PDB file of C-alpha atoms in Angstrom:
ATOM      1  CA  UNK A   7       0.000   0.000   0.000  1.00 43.00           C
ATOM      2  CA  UNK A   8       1.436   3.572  -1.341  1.00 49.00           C
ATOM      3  CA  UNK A   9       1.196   6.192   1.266  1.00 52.00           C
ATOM      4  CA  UNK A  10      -0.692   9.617   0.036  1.00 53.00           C
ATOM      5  CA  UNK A  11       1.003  12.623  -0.337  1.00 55.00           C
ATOM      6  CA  UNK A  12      -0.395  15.134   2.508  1.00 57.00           C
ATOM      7  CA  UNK A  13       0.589  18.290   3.476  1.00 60.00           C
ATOM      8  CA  UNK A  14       2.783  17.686   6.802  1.00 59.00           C
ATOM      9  CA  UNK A  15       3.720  20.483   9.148  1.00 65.00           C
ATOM     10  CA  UNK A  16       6.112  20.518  12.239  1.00 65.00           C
ATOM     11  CA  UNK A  17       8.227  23.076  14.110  1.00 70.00           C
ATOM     12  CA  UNK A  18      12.153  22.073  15.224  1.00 70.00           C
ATOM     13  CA  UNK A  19      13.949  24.427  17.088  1.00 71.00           C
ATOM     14  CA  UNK A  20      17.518  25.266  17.968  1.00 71.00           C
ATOM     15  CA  UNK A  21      20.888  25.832  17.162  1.00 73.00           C
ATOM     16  CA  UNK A  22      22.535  22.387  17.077  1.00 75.00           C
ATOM     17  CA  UNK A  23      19.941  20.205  15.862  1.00 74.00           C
ATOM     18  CA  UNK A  24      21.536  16.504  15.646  1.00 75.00           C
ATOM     19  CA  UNK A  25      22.348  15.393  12.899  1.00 73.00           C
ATOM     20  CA  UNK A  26      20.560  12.055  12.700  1.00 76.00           C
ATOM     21  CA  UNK A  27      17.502  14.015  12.978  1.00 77.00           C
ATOM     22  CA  UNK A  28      18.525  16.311   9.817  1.00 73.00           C
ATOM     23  CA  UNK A  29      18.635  13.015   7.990  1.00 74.00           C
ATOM     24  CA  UNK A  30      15.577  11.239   9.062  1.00 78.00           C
ATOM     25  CA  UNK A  31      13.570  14.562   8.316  1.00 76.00           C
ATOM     26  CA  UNK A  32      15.891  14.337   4.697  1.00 73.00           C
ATOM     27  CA  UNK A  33      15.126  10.778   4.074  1.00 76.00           C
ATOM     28  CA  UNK A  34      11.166  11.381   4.568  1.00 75.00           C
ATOM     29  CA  UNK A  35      10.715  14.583   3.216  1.00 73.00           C
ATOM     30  CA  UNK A  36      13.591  14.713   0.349  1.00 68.00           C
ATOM     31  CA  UNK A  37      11.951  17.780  -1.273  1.00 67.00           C
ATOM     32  CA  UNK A  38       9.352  19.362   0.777  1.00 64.00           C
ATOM     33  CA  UNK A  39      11.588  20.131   4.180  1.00 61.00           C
ATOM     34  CA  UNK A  40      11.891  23.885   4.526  1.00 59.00           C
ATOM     35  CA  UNK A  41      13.654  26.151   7.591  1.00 57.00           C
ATOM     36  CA  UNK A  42      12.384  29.002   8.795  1.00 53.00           C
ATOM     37  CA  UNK A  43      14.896  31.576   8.952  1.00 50.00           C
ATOM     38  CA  UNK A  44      14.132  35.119  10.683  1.00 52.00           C
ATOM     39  CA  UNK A  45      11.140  34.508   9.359  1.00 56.00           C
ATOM     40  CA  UNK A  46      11.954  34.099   5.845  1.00 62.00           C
ATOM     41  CA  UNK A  47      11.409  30.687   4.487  1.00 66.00           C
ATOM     42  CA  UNK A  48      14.334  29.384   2.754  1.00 73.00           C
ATOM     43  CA  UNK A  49      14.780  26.238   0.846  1.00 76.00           C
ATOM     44  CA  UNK A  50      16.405  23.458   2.640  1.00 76.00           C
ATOM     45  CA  UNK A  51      18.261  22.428  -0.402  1.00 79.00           C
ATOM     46  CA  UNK A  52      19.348  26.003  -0.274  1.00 81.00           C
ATOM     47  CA  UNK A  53      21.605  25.246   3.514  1.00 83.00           C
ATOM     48  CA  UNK A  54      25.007  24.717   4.274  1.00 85.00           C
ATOM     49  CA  UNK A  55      23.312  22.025   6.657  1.00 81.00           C
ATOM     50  CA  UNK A  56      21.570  20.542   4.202  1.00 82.00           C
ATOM     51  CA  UNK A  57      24.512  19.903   1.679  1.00 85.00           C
ATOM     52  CA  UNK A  58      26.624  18.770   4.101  1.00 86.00           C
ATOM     53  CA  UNK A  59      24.128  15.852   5.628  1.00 82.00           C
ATOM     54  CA  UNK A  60      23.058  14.887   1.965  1.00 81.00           C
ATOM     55  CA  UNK A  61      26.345  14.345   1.159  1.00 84.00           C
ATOM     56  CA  UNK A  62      26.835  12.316   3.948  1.00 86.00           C
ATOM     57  CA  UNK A  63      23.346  10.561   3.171  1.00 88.00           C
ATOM     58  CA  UNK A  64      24.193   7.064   1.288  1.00 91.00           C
ATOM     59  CA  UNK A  65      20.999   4.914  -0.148  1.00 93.00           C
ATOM     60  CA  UNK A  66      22.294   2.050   2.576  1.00 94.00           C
ATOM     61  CA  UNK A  67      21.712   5.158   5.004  1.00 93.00           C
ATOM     62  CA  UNK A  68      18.123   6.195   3.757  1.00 92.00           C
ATOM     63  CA  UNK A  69      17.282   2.286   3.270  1.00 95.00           C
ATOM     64  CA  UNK A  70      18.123   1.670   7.139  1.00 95.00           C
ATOM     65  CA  UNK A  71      15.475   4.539   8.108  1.00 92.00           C
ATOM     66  CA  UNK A  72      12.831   4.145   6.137  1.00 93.00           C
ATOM     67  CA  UNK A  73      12.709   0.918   7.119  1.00 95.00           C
ATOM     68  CA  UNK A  74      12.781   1.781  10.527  1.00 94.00           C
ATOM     69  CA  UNK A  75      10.088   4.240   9.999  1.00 92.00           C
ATOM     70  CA  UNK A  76       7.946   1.687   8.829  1.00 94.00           C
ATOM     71  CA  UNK A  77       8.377  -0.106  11.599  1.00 95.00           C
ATOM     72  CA  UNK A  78      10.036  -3.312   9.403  1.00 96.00           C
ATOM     73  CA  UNK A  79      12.672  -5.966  10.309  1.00 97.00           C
ATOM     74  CA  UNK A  80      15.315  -6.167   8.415  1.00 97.00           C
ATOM     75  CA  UNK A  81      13.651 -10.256   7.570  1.00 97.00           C
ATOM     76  CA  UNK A  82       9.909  -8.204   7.011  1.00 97.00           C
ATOM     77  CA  UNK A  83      11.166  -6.104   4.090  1.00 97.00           C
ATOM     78  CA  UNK A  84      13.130  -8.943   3.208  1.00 97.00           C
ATOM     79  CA  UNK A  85      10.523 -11.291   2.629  1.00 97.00           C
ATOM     80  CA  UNK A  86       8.474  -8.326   0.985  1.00 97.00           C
ATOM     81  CA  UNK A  87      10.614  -7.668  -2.066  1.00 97.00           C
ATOM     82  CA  UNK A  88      11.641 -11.427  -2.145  1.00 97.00           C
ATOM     83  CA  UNK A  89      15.487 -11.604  -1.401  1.00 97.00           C
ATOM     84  CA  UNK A  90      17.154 -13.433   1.861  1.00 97.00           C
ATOM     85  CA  UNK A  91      17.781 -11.311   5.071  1.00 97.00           C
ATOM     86  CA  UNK A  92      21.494 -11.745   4.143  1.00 97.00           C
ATOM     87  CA  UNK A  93      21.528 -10.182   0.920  1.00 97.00           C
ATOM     88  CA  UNK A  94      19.111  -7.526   2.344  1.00 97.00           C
ATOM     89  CA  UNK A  95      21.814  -6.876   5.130  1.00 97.00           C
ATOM     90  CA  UNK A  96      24.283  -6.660   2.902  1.00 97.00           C
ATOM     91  CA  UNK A  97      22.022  -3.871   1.159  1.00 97.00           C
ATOM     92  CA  UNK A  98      21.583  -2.178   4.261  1.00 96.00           C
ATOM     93  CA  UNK A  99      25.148  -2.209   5.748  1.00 96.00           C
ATOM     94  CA  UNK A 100      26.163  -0.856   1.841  1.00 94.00           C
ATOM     95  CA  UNK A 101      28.368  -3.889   1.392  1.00 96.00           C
ATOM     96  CA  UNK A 102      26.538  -4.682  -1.607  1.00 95.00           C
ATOM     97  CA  UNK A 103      25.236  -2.071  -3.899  1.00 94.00           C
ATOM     98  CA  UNK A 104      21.793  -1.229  -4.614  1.00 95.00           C
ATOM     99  CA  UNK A 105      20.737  -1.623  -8.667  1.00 95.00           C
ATOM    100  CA  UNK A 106      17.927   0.111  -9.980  1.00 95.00           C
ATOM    101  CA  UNK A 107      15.780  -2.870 -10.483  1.00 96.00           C
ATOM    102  CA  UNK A 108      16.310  -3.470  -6.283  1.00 96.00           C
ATOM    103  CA  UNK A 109      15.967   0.178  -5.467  1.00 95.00           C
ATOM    104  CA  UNK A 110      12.376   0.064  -7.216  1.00 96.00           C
ATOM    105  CA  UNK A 111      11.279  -2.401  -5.033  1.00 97.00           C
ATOM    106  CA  UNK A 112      12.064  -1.123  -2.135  1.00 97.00           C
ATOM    107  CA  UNK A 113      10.949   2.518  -3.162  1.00 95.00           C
ATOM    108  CA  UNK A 114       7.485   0.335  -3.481  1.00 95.00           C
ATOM    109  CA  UNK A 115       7.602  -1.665  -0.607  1.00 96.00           C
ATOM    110  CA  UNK A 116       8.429   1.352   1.536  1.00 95.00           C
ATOM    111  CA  UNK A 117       6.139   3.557  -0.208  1.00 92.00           C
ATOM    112  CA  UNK A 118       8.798   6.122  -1.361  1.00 91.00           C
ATOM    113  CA  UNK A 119      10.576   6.950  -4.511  1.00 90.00           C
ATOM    114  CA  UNK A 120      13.552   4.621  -5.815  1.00 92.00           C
ATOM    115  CA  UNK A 121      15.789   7.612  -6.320  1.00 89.00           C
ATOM    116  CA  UNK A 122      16.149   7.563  -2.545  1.00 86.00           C
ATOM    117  CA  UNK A 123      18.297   4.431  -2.713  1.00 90.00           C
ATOM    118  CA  UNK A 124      19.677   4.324  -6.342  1.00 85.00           C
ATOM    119  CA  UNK A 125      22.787   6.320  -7.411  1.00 75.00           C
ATOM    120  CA  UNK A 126      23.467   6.980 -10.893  1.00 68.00           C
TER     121      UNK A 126
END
């Protein structure tokens, strides 16, 4: 089941925001995430904060949380896009790269786009 697209709204507030939060908030909300900035909005993608977790984001990263965020085992998502929980891991840890073909099927098994976990 593909989630809808609704309009999500949430305040975050401070000066040294961790960084694992910065790329859970990236992972889930790749192109809507904006900061409020003296109250003029400004485009995440347009941050020094932003470039420098994205670069640090790899698609074993992003494949770890959004399969946390839906709440999967590493053997649930597994079994859903038909591979063994060792070749998943190996996905996951970033041992083994992730192909287009595999990074569809996750994108629809976790209800997100593949070009979260695919690198041309």
């Amino acid at each position: 089941m593909r989630r809808t697209e609704k309009p999500v709204s949430f305040r975050v507030e401070g000066e040294n925001i961790p960084k694992a939060v910065l790329a859970f908030l990236d992972a889930l909300f790749p192109d809507h995430v904006r900061i409020d900035d003296d109250e003029d909005l400004v485009a995440v993608e347009d941050t020094d904060w932003y470039k420098k977790a994205k670069a640090k984001m790899t698609p074993a990263k992003a494949l770890k949380i959004m399969r946390t965020n839906a709440g999967l085992t590493q053997m649930q998502l597994a079994e859903k896009i038909g591979i063994a929980k060792q070749n998943y891991n190996s996905l996951e840890r970033g041992a083994r790269p992730i192909s287009m073909m595999m990074a569809k099927k996750l994108a629809d098994a976790l209800g997100t786009s593949y070009t979260m976990f695919y690198e041309d």
